[in-house]
Amino acid sequence: MTALTLSTAAVAGLRADAIVIGVAKGSASKPGGPVVAPGAEAVDQAYDGNLAGVLETLGASGAEGEVTKLPAPAGFKAPLVLAVGLGAQPQEDSGYDAEALRKAAGVAARALSGTKKAAFALPLTDAADAAAVAEGVLLGAYSFDAYKDQGDAKNGKNAKAPLGEAALLGGKPRDKAYKAAVERAVAVSEELNRARDLINTPPNDLNPEAFAAVAQTAAKEHGIKVQVLDEKALVKGGYGGILGVGAGSASGPRLVKLSYTSSKAKKHIALVGKGITYDSGGISLKPAGHNETMKCDMSGAAAVFAAVVAAARLGLEVNVTGWLALAENMPSGSATRPGDVLRMYSGKTVEVLNTDAEGRLVLADALWAASQEKPDVVVDVATLTGAMVLALGNRTFGIMANDDAFRALVQEAAEEAGEPAWPMPLPEHLRKGMESSTADIANMGERMGGGLVAGLFLREFVGEGITWAHLDIAGPAFNEGGPFGYTPKGGTGSAVRTLVRLAERAAAGELS
């Protein structure tokens, strides 16, 4: 991954391949033209104070995500200046928004793939700004090239290595706050990028057993206790939901428990992730056009895994338990059929009306298992419903909960992390649609409001008196379009930063 340094060096004398500066959109007093952002003063002076004019001549406007390259001025050791758009200028007496800095740094880092070193002269007013730029660089520079021929000339563009090193100018390398902010950014970004790697890995190489092995290796490295329940253990324990979903696959299901504990912890949070390593829909087979990206159906488990490891690396003073419910949903002679009834780990029975509504079945078992430890809160994360994508689009995840105050806290954590999220209700009248004449509950209900129906189903498997939230990340988990900001094409690592921020707030005593 890209190496990061904090630097107080003068930009002109810094040996680098490029200098990154920020440009904002013109204000009311100067409409249309770009405005050079703080941090680029030395570069502007080298252009005799006319850098904004030069950029405007080249077509730059300062719009968010815009990239303009120009030769560095005489006397600079770096040969290139890259101006990246920050969007609208902040209001007077306020700095640039952290997300604006994050996005700009990500765009620049991606544009500089194949470059050995770049100096980032973006606006840094405090340690939080340094953290935002650091996150943007590390997340924006990400690429997944494990399956590409690095020497293939035809794919040379794809084979470019990520930006090698980024020096954050204006950072204070001896300041404890700056150092801590960047160290946090590195830990979280590295684990988020590990989650992206897992999401992007083809399903023939990442089945439940392989995912569990990755978790075991990471747990050993970071002092996390790990327990893996294989098929025999799941049968013995009565995990009918996970077993039912995995019944049709040659690759057996797994339930992985990751436990990070702190001797100073006063709170315990449990995180539960849906880990369908490939979702064909089972007997209720998905049509062509809807199954090509279903390797991403384990994004919730990847997010939980990354968040637990990040919490351990940061040494947070909170106990965090992660539950990865792993299975492959395939059709075969042994697969669960529509009409079958499964006895879940909780003892409840579920009539399976649609085998493509499988995520809620594996989550139900894991939620009940998590509930047995009586954590202060439980949060599940899943690419659960297409209905949530229809409701909120491809960049925003939905939050449901059995406690309005906790739902608001989770949304605040998402906003602080820079992840778009929106609170969603759990209308009681939709529960009736899941009534079954055969079992305690059916895994399907009314079609309209399907994302809310799924949330109501999951609520049935949360232990009594336990505060719970459900994040449906079906929209933002996998980016099928072009990259934007610090978000790449493919697996995004959605919800990782929200979960880490929630753990930090729990460590700070902000859970009721």
Coordinates of C-alpha atoms in Angstrom, one line a residue:
M1 CA 0.0 0.0 0.0
T2 CA 1.1 3.6 -0.5
A3 CA 3.6 4.8 2.1
L4 CA 2.7 8.0 4.0
T5 CA 4.9 10.6 5.5
L6 CA 4.2 14.0 7.2
S7 CA 6.5 16.7 5.9
T8 CA 7.3 20.3 6.7
A9 CA 9.7 20.6 3.7
A10 CA 9.5 23.5 1.3
V11 CA 7.6 22.3 -1.8
A12 CA 10.0 23.7 -4.3
G13 CA 13.0 21.7 -3.0
L14 CA 11.1 18.4 -2.4
R15 CA 12.2 15.5 -4.6
A16 CA 9.0 14.0 -6.0
D17 CA 7.3 13.1 -9.2
A18 CA 4.4 15.4 -8.7
I19 CA 2.9 18.1 -6.5
V20 CA -0.8 17.9 -5.7
I21 CA -2.6 21.2 -5.0
G22 CA -6.3 21.9 -4.4
V23 CA -8.5 24.2 -6.5
A24 CA -12.0 25.3 -5.5
K25 CA -14.8 26.8 -7.5
G26 CA -15.1 30.5 -7.9
S27 CA -17.0 32.5 -5.3
A28 CA -19.7 35.1 -5.8
S29 CA -17.0 37.8 -6.1
K30 CA -15.2 35.8 -8.8
P31 CA -17.8 33.6 -10.5
G32 CA -16.7 30.9 -12.9
G33 CA -12.9 31.1 -12.3
P34 CA -11.0 28.6 -10.1
V35 CA -9.6 29.6 -6.8
V36 CA -6.3 28.2 -5.5
A37 CA -6.8 26.6 -2.1
P38 CA -4.5 27.1 0.9
G39 CA -1.4 24.9 0.9
A40 CA -0.5 25.9 -2.6
E41 CA 0.9 29.4 -1.9
A42 CA 4.5 28.6 -2.8
V43 CA 3.3 27.1 -6.1
D44 CA 1.1 30.1 -6.8
Q45 CA 4.0 32.5 -6.1
A46 CA 6.2 30.6 -8.5
Y47 CA 3.6 31.4 -11.2
D48 CA 3.8 35.1 -10.2
G49 CA 0.5 34.8 -8.4
N50 CA -1.3 33.8 -11.6
L51 CA -1.8 30.1 -11.0
A52 CA -5.5 30.5 -11.0
G53 CA -5.4 32.2 -14.4
V54 CA -3.2 29.5 -15.9
L55 CA -5.5 26.8 -14.6
E56 CA -8.6 28.6 -16.0
T57 CA -6.9 28.9 -19.4
L58 CA -6.4 25.1 -19.2
G59 CA -10.1 24.6 -18.6
A60 CA -10.1 24.1 -14.8
S61 CA -13.1 25.2 -12.8
G62 CA -12.4 23.7 -9.4
A63 CA -15.3 21.3 -9.6
E64 CA -15.2 18.3 -7.4
G65 CA -13.1 15.5 -8.8
E66 CA -11.6 17.5 -11.6
V67 CA -8.0 16.9 -12.5
T68 CA -5.7 19.4 -14.3
K69 CA -2.0 18.7 -15.0
L70 CA 0.6 21.3 -15.8
P71 CA 4.4 21.5 -15.8
A72 CA 5.9 22.6 -12.5
P73 CA 7.4 26.1 -12.5
A74 CA 11.1 26.7 -12.9
G75 CA 13.2 25.9 -9.9
F76 CA 11.0 23.1 -8.6
K77 CA 12.5 19.6 -8.3
A78 CA 9.2 18.0 -9.1
P79 CA 8.3 18.1 -12.8
L80 CA 4.5 18.1 -12.5
V81 CA 1.8 20.0 -10.7
L82 CA -1.6 18.2 -10.4
A83 CA -4.5 20.5 -9.5
V84 CA -7.5 18.6 -8.1
G85 CA -11.0 20.1 -7.7
L86 CA -12.3 20.5 -4.2
G87 CA -15.7 21.8 -5.2
A88 CA -17.3 24.8 -3.5
Q89 CA -15.2 27.0 -1.2
P90 CA -16.0 26.7 2.5
Q91 CA -17.8 29.5 4.3
E92 CA -15.6 32.3 5.7
D93 CA -13.8 31.3 8.9
S94 CA -14.3 27.6 8.3
G95 CA -12.0 25.1 6.7
Y96 CA -12.6 22.5 4.0
D97 CA -14.9 19.7 4.8
A98 CA -13.1 16.4 5.7
E99 CA -15.0 14.6 3.0
A100 CA -14.0 17.1 0.4
L101 CA -10.4 16.7 1.3
R102 CA -10.8 12.9 1.3
K103 CA -12.3 12.8 -2.1
A104 CA -9.8 15.2 -3.6
A105 CA -6.9 13.2 -2.2
G106 CA -8.4 10.0 -3.5
V107 CA -8.9 11.4 -7.0
A108 CA -5.3 12.7 -7.1
A109 CA -3.8 9.4 -5.8
R110 CA -5.7 7.4 -8.4
A111 CA -4.6 9.8 -11.2
L112 CA -1.0 9.3 -10.1
S113 CA -1.0 5.5 -10.4
G114 CA 2.4 4.4 -11.7
T115 CA 4.1 7.3 -9.9
K116 CA 6.7 6.7 -7.3
K117 CA 6.2 9.8 -5.0
A118 CA 3.9 12.7 -4.8
A119 CA 3.8 15.7 -2.5
F120 CA 0.3 16.6 -1.4
A121 CA 0.0 20.4 -0.7
L122 CA -3.7 20.3 0.2
P123 CA -5.3 22.5 2.9
L124 CA -4.3 21.2 6.3
T125 CA -5.4 23.2 9.3
D126 CA -5.3 20.5 11.9
A127 CA -4.7 16.8 12.5
A128 CA -8.2 15.9 11.4
D129 CA -7.5 17.4 8.0
A130 CA -4.3 15.3 7.8
A131 CA -6.3 12.2 8.6
A132 CA -8.8 13.0 5.9
V133 CA -6.1 13.5 3.3
A134 CA -4.3 10.3 4.4
E135 CA -7.4 8.2 4.2
G136 CA -8.2 9.7 0.8
V137 CA -4.7 8.9 -0.5
L138 CA -4.7 5.3 0.8
L139 CA -8.2 4.5 -0.3
G140 CA -8.0 6.3 -3.7
A141 CA -4.7 4.6 -4.6
Y142 CA -6.2 1.1 -4.1
S143 CA -6.2 -1.3 -7.1
F144 CA -7.0 -5.0 -7.4
D145 CA -4.6 -6.5 -9.9
A146 CA -4.0 -10.0 -8.4
Y147 CA -5.4 -11.7 -11.4
K148 CA -3.9 -9.5 -14.1
D149 CA -0.7 -10.1 -16.1
Q150 CA 1.5 -7.3 -14.9
G151 CA 3.8 -7.7 -17.9
D152 CA 1.1 -7.6 -20.6
A153 CA 1.7 -4.5 -22.7
K154 CA -1.9 -4.5 -23.9
N155 CA -3.1 -4.1 -20.3
G156 CA -0.3 -1.8 -19.3
K157 CA -2.7 0.8 -18.1
N158 CA -4.4 -1.7 -15.8
A159 CA -1.0 -3.0 -14.6
K160 CA 0.3 0.3 -13.3
A161 CA 1.3 0.1 -9.6
P162 CA -0.4 2.3 -7.1
L163 CA 1.2 5.5 -6.1
G164 CA 4.3 4.5 -4.1
E165 CA 4.7 7.3 -1.5
A166 CA 2.7 10.4 -0.5
A167 CA 4.2 13.2 1.5
L168 CA 1.6 15.3 3.3
L169 CA 3.0 18.8 3.3
G170 CA 2.0 21.0 6.2
G171 CA 1.8 18.0 8.4
K172 CA 3.7 18.1 11.7
P173 CA 5.7 14.9 12.0
R174 CA 6.6 15.5 15.6
D175 CA 3.1 16.5 16.7
K176 CA 1.4 13.7 18.7
A177 CA -2.0 14.6 17.4
Y178 CA -0.9 14.5 13.7
K179 CA 1.0 11.3 14.2
A180 CA -1.9 9.6 15.9
A181 CA -4.3 10.8 13.2
V182 CA -2.2 9.4 10.4
E183 CA -1.6 6.1 12.2
R184 CA -5.3 5.7 12.7
A185 CA -5.9 6.4 9.0
V186 CA -3.3 3.8 8.0
A187 CA -4.8 1.1 10.2
V188 CA -8.4 1.7 9.1
S189 CA -7.5 2.1 5.4
E190 CA -5.3 -1.0 5.3
E191 CA -8.1 -3.1 6.8
L192 CA -10.7 -1.5 4.6
N193 CA -8.6 -2.3 1.5
R194 CA -8.2 -5.9 2.8
A195 CA -12.0 -6.0 2.8
R196 CA -12.0 -4.8 -0.8
D197 CA -9.6 -7.5 -1.7
L198 CA -11.9 -10.1 -0.3
I199 CA -14.9 -8.7 -2.0
N200 CA -13.1 -8.6 -5.4
T201 CA -11.6 -12.1 -5.1
P202 CA -13.4 -14.5 -7.5
P203 CA -15.7 -17.0 -5.7
N204 CA -13.8 -20.0 -7.0
D205 CA -10.9 -18.8 -4.8
L206 CA -13.0 -17.5 -1.9
N207 CA -15.4 -20.0 -0.5
P208 CA -16.5 -20.1 3.1
E209 CA -13.5 -22.3 4.2
A210 CA -11.0 -19.9 2.4
F211 CA -12.6 -16.8 4.0
A212 CA -12.4 -18.5 7.4
A213 CA -8.8 -19.2 6.9
V214 CA -8.0 -15.6 6.0
A215 CA -9.8 -14.5 9.3
Q216 CA -7.8 -17.1 11.3
T217 CA -4.5 -15.8 9.9
A218 CA -5.4 -12.1 10.6
A219 CA -6.6 -13.0 14.1
K220 CA -3.4 -14.7 15.0
E221 CA -1.4 -11.7 13.7
H222 CA -3.3 -9.2 15.8
G223 CA -4.0 -11.1 19.0
I224 CA -7.7 -11.7 18.3
K225 CA -9.3 -14.9 19.6
V226 CA -11.0 -16.8 16.8
Q227 CA -13.4 -19.8 16.7
V228 CA -14.5 -21.4 13.5
L229 CA -17.6 -23.7 13.4
D230 CA -17.5 -26.1 10.5
E231 CA -20.4 -28.2 9.1
K232 CA -20.1 -30.8 11.9
A233 CA -20.1 -28.1 14.6
L234 CA -23.0 -26.3 13.0
V235 CA -25.1 -29.5 12.8
K236 CA -24.3 -30.2 16.4
G237 CA -25.2 -26.7 17.5
G238 CA -28.4 -26.6 15.5
Y239 CA -27.6 -23.7 13.1
G240 CA -30.4 -24.5 10.7
G241 CA -30.3 -21.2 8.8
I242 CA -26.6 -21.3 7.9
L243 CA -26.8 -25.0 7.1
G244 CA -29.9 -24.6 5.0
V245 CA -28.4 -21.9 2.8
G246 CA -25.2 -23.8 2.4
A247 CA -26.8 -27.2 1.7
G248 CA -26.6 -27.0 -2.1
S249 CA -22.9 -26.2 -2.3
A250 CA -19.9 -28.5 -2.5
S251 CA -18.2 -25.9 -0.2
G252 CA -19.5 -26.2 3.3
P253 CA -20.7 -23.2 5.4
R254 CA -18.8 -21.7 8.3
L255 CA -19.6 -19.5 11.3
V256 CA -16.5 -17.5 12.4
K257 CA -16.4 -15.7 15.7
L258 CA -13.7 -13.1 16.2
S259 CA -13.2 -11.7 19.7
Y260 CA -11.1 -8.6 20.4
T261 CA -11.0 -7.8 24.1
S262 CA -9.5 -4.8 26.0
S263 CA -8.7 -5.0 29.7
K264 CA -10.0 -1.4 30.1
A265 CA -13.3 -2.1 28.2
K266 CA -16.6 -1.1 29.8
K267 CA -18.8 -1.9 26.8
H268 CA -19.2 -4.8 24.5
I269 CA -20.4 -4.4 20.9
A270 CA -21.2 -7.4 18.6
L271 CA -21.0 -7.1 14.8
V272 CA -22.7 -9.6 12.6
G273 CA -21.9 -9.9 8.9
K274 CA -23.6 -11.6 6.0
G275 CA -21.0 -13.7 4.2
I276 CA -22.5 -15.3 1.1
T277 CA -19.3 -16.0 -0.9
Y278 CA -21.4 -16.5 -4.0
D279 CA -25.2 -16.1 -4.4
S280 CA -26.7 -17.9 -7.3
G281 CA -30.2 -17.5 -5.7
G282 CA -30.3 -21.3 -5.1
I283 CA -33.3 -23.1 -6.4
S284 CA -34.9 -19.7 -6.8
L285 CA -32.2 -19.1 -9.4
K286 CA -31.2 -15.5 -10.3
P287 CA -31.6 -14.7 -14.0
A288 CA -28.7 -13.8 -16.2
G289 CA -27.8 -10.2 -15.7
H290 CA -28.3 -10.5 -11.9
N291 CA -25.7 -13.0 -10.9
E292 CA -22.4 -11.7 -12.4
T293 CA -21.4 -9.6 -9.4
M294 CA -22.7 -11.9 -6.7
K295 CA -19.2 -12.6 -5.4
C296 CA -19.8 -9.3 -3.5
D297 CA -22.6 -10.9 -1.4
M298 CA -20.1 -11.4 1.4
S299 CA -19.4 -7.6 1.7
G300 CA -21.1 -7.5 5.2
A301 CA -18.8 -10.2 6.6
A302 CA -15.8 -8.5 5.0
A303 CA -16.8 -5.2 6.7
V304 CA -17.2 -6.8 10.1
F305 CA -13.9 -8.7 9.7
A306 CA -12.1 -5.5 8.8
A307 CA -13.7 -3.5 11.6
V308 CA -12.7 -6.0 14.3
V309 CA -9.1 -6.1 13.1
A310 CA -9.0 -2.3 12.9
A311 CA -10.3 -2.1 16.5
A312 CA -7.5 -4.4 17.6
R313 CA -4.8 -2.5 15.8
L314 CA -6.1 0.8 17.3
G315 CA -6.2 -0.8 20.8
L316 CA -9.7 0.6 21.4
E317 CA -10.9 0.3 25.0
V318 CA -14.1 -1.7 24.0
N319 CA -14.8 -5.4 23.5
V320 CA -15.7 -6.1 19.9
T321 CA -17.0 -9.5 18.8
G322 CA -17.4 -10.2 15.1
W323 CA -19.6 -12.9 13.7
L324 CA -19.1 -13.9 10.1
A325 CA -21.9 -16.1 8.7
L326 CA -20.4 -17.7 5.7
A327 CA -22.1 -19.9 3.1
E328 CA -22.4 -20.4 -0.7
N329 CA -25.9 -20.4 -2.0
M330 CA -26.0 -22.8 -4.9
P331 CA -28.7 -25.0 -6.6
S332 CA -28.3 -28.8 -6.5
G333 CA -30.0 -32.0 -5.5
S334 CA -29.2 -31.3 -1.9
A335 CA -30.2 -27.6 -1.9
T336 CA -33.0 -26.2 0.2
R337 CA -36.2 -25.9 -1.8
P338 CA -39.0 -23.3 -1.7
G339 CA -41.5 -24.7 0.8
D340 CA -38.9 -26.3 3.1
V341 CA -38.9 -25.5 6.8
L342 CA -35.7 -24.8 8.6
R343 CA -35.3 -24.9 12.4
M344 CA -33.1 -22.0 13.3
Y345 CA -30.4 -21.8 16.1
S346 CA -33.0 -19.9 18.2
G347 CA -35.4 -22.8 17.9
K348 CA -37.9 -20.9 15.7
T349 CA -38.9 -22.4 12.4
V350 CA -38.8 -20.6 9.1
E351 CA -40.7 -21.5 6.0
V352 CA -38.4 -20.8 3.0
L353 CA -40.6 -19.3 0.3
N354 CA -37.7 -18.0 -1.7
T355 CA -34.2 -19.4 -1.5
D356 CA -32.8 -16.1 -2.9
A357 CA -33.8 -14.5 0.4
E358 CA -31.0 -16.4 2.0
G359 CA -29.0 -13.6 3.7
R360 CA -31.6 -13.1 6.4
L361 CA -31.4 -16.9 7.2
V362 CA -27.6 -16.9 7.9
L363 CA -27.8 -13.6 9.7
A364 CA -30.7 -14.9 11.9
D365 CA -28.5 -17.7 13.3
A366 CA -25.6 -15.4 13.8
L367 CA -27.7 -12.7 15.5
W368 CA -29.1 -15.2 17.9
A369 CA -25.6 -16.5 18.7
A370 CA -24.3 -13.0 19.2
S371 CA -27.3 -12.3 21.5
Q372 CA -26.4 -15.1 23.9
E373 CA -23.4 -13.1 25.1
K374 CA -25.6 -10.2 26.1
P375 CA -23.6 -7.4 24.4
D376 CA -24.5 -3.8 24.9
V377 CA -25.4 -3.5 21.2
V378 CA -25.6 -5.7 18.1
V379 CA -25.1 -4.3 14.6
D380 CA -25.5 -6.5 11.5
V381 CA -24.2 -5.5 8.1
A382 CA -25.5 -7.1 4.9
T383 CA -26.0 -6.7 1.1
L384 CA -29.5 -7.7 1.9
T385 CA -32.1 -6.4 -0.5
G386 CA -32.5 -4.9 -3.9
A387 CA -35.4 -3.0 -2.5
M388 CA -32.9 -0.9 -0.5
V389 CA -31.1 0.0 -3.6
L390 CA -34.3 1.1 -5.2
A391 CA -35.1 3.3 -2.2
L392 CA -31.7 4.9 -1.6
G393 CA -29.6 4.3 -4.7
N394 CA -26.1 3.0 -5.2
R395 CA -24.2 5.2 -2.7
T396 CA -26.3 5.2 0.5
F397 CA -27.0 2.5 2.9
G398 CA -30.1 2.1 5.1
I399 CA -30.1 1.9 8.9
M400 CA -32.9 0.2 10.8
A401 CA -33.0 -0.4 14.5
N402 CA -35.2 -1.4 17.4
D403 CA -34.1 1.8 19.2
D404 CA -34.5 5.2 17.7
A405 CA -31.7 6.8 19.7
F406 CA -29.2 4.0 18.7
R407 CA -30.3 4.3 15.1
A408 CA -29.4 8.1 15.3
L409 CA -26.1 7.3 16.9
V410 CA -25.2 4.9 14.1
Q411 CA -26.1 7.5 11.5
E412 CA -24.0 10.0 13.3
A413 CA -21.1 7.6 13.2
A414 CA -21.6 7.1 9.5
E415 CA -21.6 10.9 8.9
E416 CA -18.5 11.3 10.9
A417 CA -16.8 8.6 8.9
G418 CA -17.9 10.1 5.6
E419 CA -20.3 7.4 4.6
P420 CA -23.8 8.3 3.3
A421 CA -26.5 6.6 5.3
W422 CA -30.2 7.1 5.9
P423 CA -32.5 6.0 8.7
M424 CA -35.3 3.7 7.7
P425 CA -38.4 2.6 9.7
L426 CA -39.6 -0.8 10.7
P427 CA -43.4 -0.5 10.1
E428 CA -45.2 -3.1 12.3
H429 CA -48.0 -3.7 9.8
L430 CA -45.4 -5.4 7.4
R431 CA -44.8 -8.1 9.9
K432 CA -48.2 -9.7 9.1
G433 CA -47.0 -10.5 5.6
M434 CA -44.5 -13.0 7.0
E435 CA -47.0 -15.1 8.8
S436 CA -46.9 -18.8 7.8
S437 CA -49.5 -21.5 8.2
T438 CA -46.6 -24.1 8.4
A439 CA -43.9 -22.4 10.5
D440 CA -43.3 -19.7 13.0
I441 CA -42.4 -17.2 10.3
A442 CA -41.8 -17.1 6.5
N443 CA -38.6 -15.7 5.0
M444 CA -40.6 -13.5 2.6
G445 CA -43.4 -10.9 3.1
E446 CA -44.9 -8.1 1.1
R447 CA -43.0 -7.1 -2.0
M448 CA -43.4 -3.4 -1.5
G449 CA -41.1 -2.3 1.3
G450 CA -39.0 -5.4 0.9
G451 CA -36.0 -3.9 2.6
L452 CA -38.1 -3.1 5.7
V453 CA -39.6 -6.5 5.7
A454 CA -36.1 -8.0 5.8
G455 CA -35.3 -5.8 8.8
L456 CA -38.4 -7.0 10.6
F457 CA -37.5 -10.6 9.9
L458 CA -34.0 -10.0 11.5
R459 CA -35.5 -8.3 14.5
E460 CA -37.2 -11.6 15.3
F461 CA -33.8 -13.2 16.1
V462 CA -32.3 -10.5 18.3
G463 CA -32.3 -11.4 22.0
E464 CA -34.8 -9.8 24.3
G465 CA -33.7 -6.5 25.7
I466 CA -30.7 -6.1 23.3
T467 CA -30.3 -2.9 21.4
W468 CA -29.8 -3.7 17.7
A469 CA -29.2 -2.0 14.3
H470 CA -29.3 -3.3 10.8
L471 CA -27.2 -1.8 7.9
D472 CA -28.4 -2.8 4.4
I473 CA -25.4 -1.9 2.3
A474 CA -26.7 -3.5 -0.9
G475 CA -26.3 -0.2 -2.8
P476 CA -22.8 1.0 -2.0
A477 CA -21.0 -2.3 -1.3
F478 CA -20.0 -2.9 -5.0
N479 CA -19.4 -0.1 -7.5
E480 CA -20.2 -1.3 -11.0
G481 CA -19.6 2.1 -12.5
G482 CA -16.4 4.1 -12.9
P483 CA -14.3 5.1 -9.9
F484 CA -15.1 8.4 -8.1
G485 CA -13.5 10.2 -5.2
Y486 CA -11.6 7.6 -3.2
T487 CA -14.1 4.8 -4.3
P488 CA -12.8 2.3 -6.8
K489 CA -14.6 0.2 -9.3
G490 CA -15.6 -3.1 -7.6
G491 CA -15.7 -3.8 -3.9
T492 CA -15.8 -0.6 -1.8
G493 CA -15.5 -1.6 1.8
S494 CA -18.8 0.0 2.7
A495 CA -19.6 0.3 6.4
V496 CA -16.0 -0.5 7.6
R497 CA -15.4 3.1 8.7
T498 CA -18.8 3.5 10.2
L499 CA -18.3 0.4 12.4
V500 CA -14.9 1.5 13.5
R501 CA -16.3 5.0 14.4
L502 CA -19.1 3.3 16.3
A503 CA -16.5 1.2 18.3
E504 CA -14.6 4.4 19.1
R505 CA -17.7 6.1 20.4
A506 CA -18.5 3.0 22.5
A507 CA -15.0 3.1 23.9
A508 CA -15.5 6.8 24.7
G509 CA -18.6 5.8 26.8
E510 CA -21.2 7.2 24.3
L511 CA -23.4 4.1 24.4
S512 CA -26.3 4.4 26.8

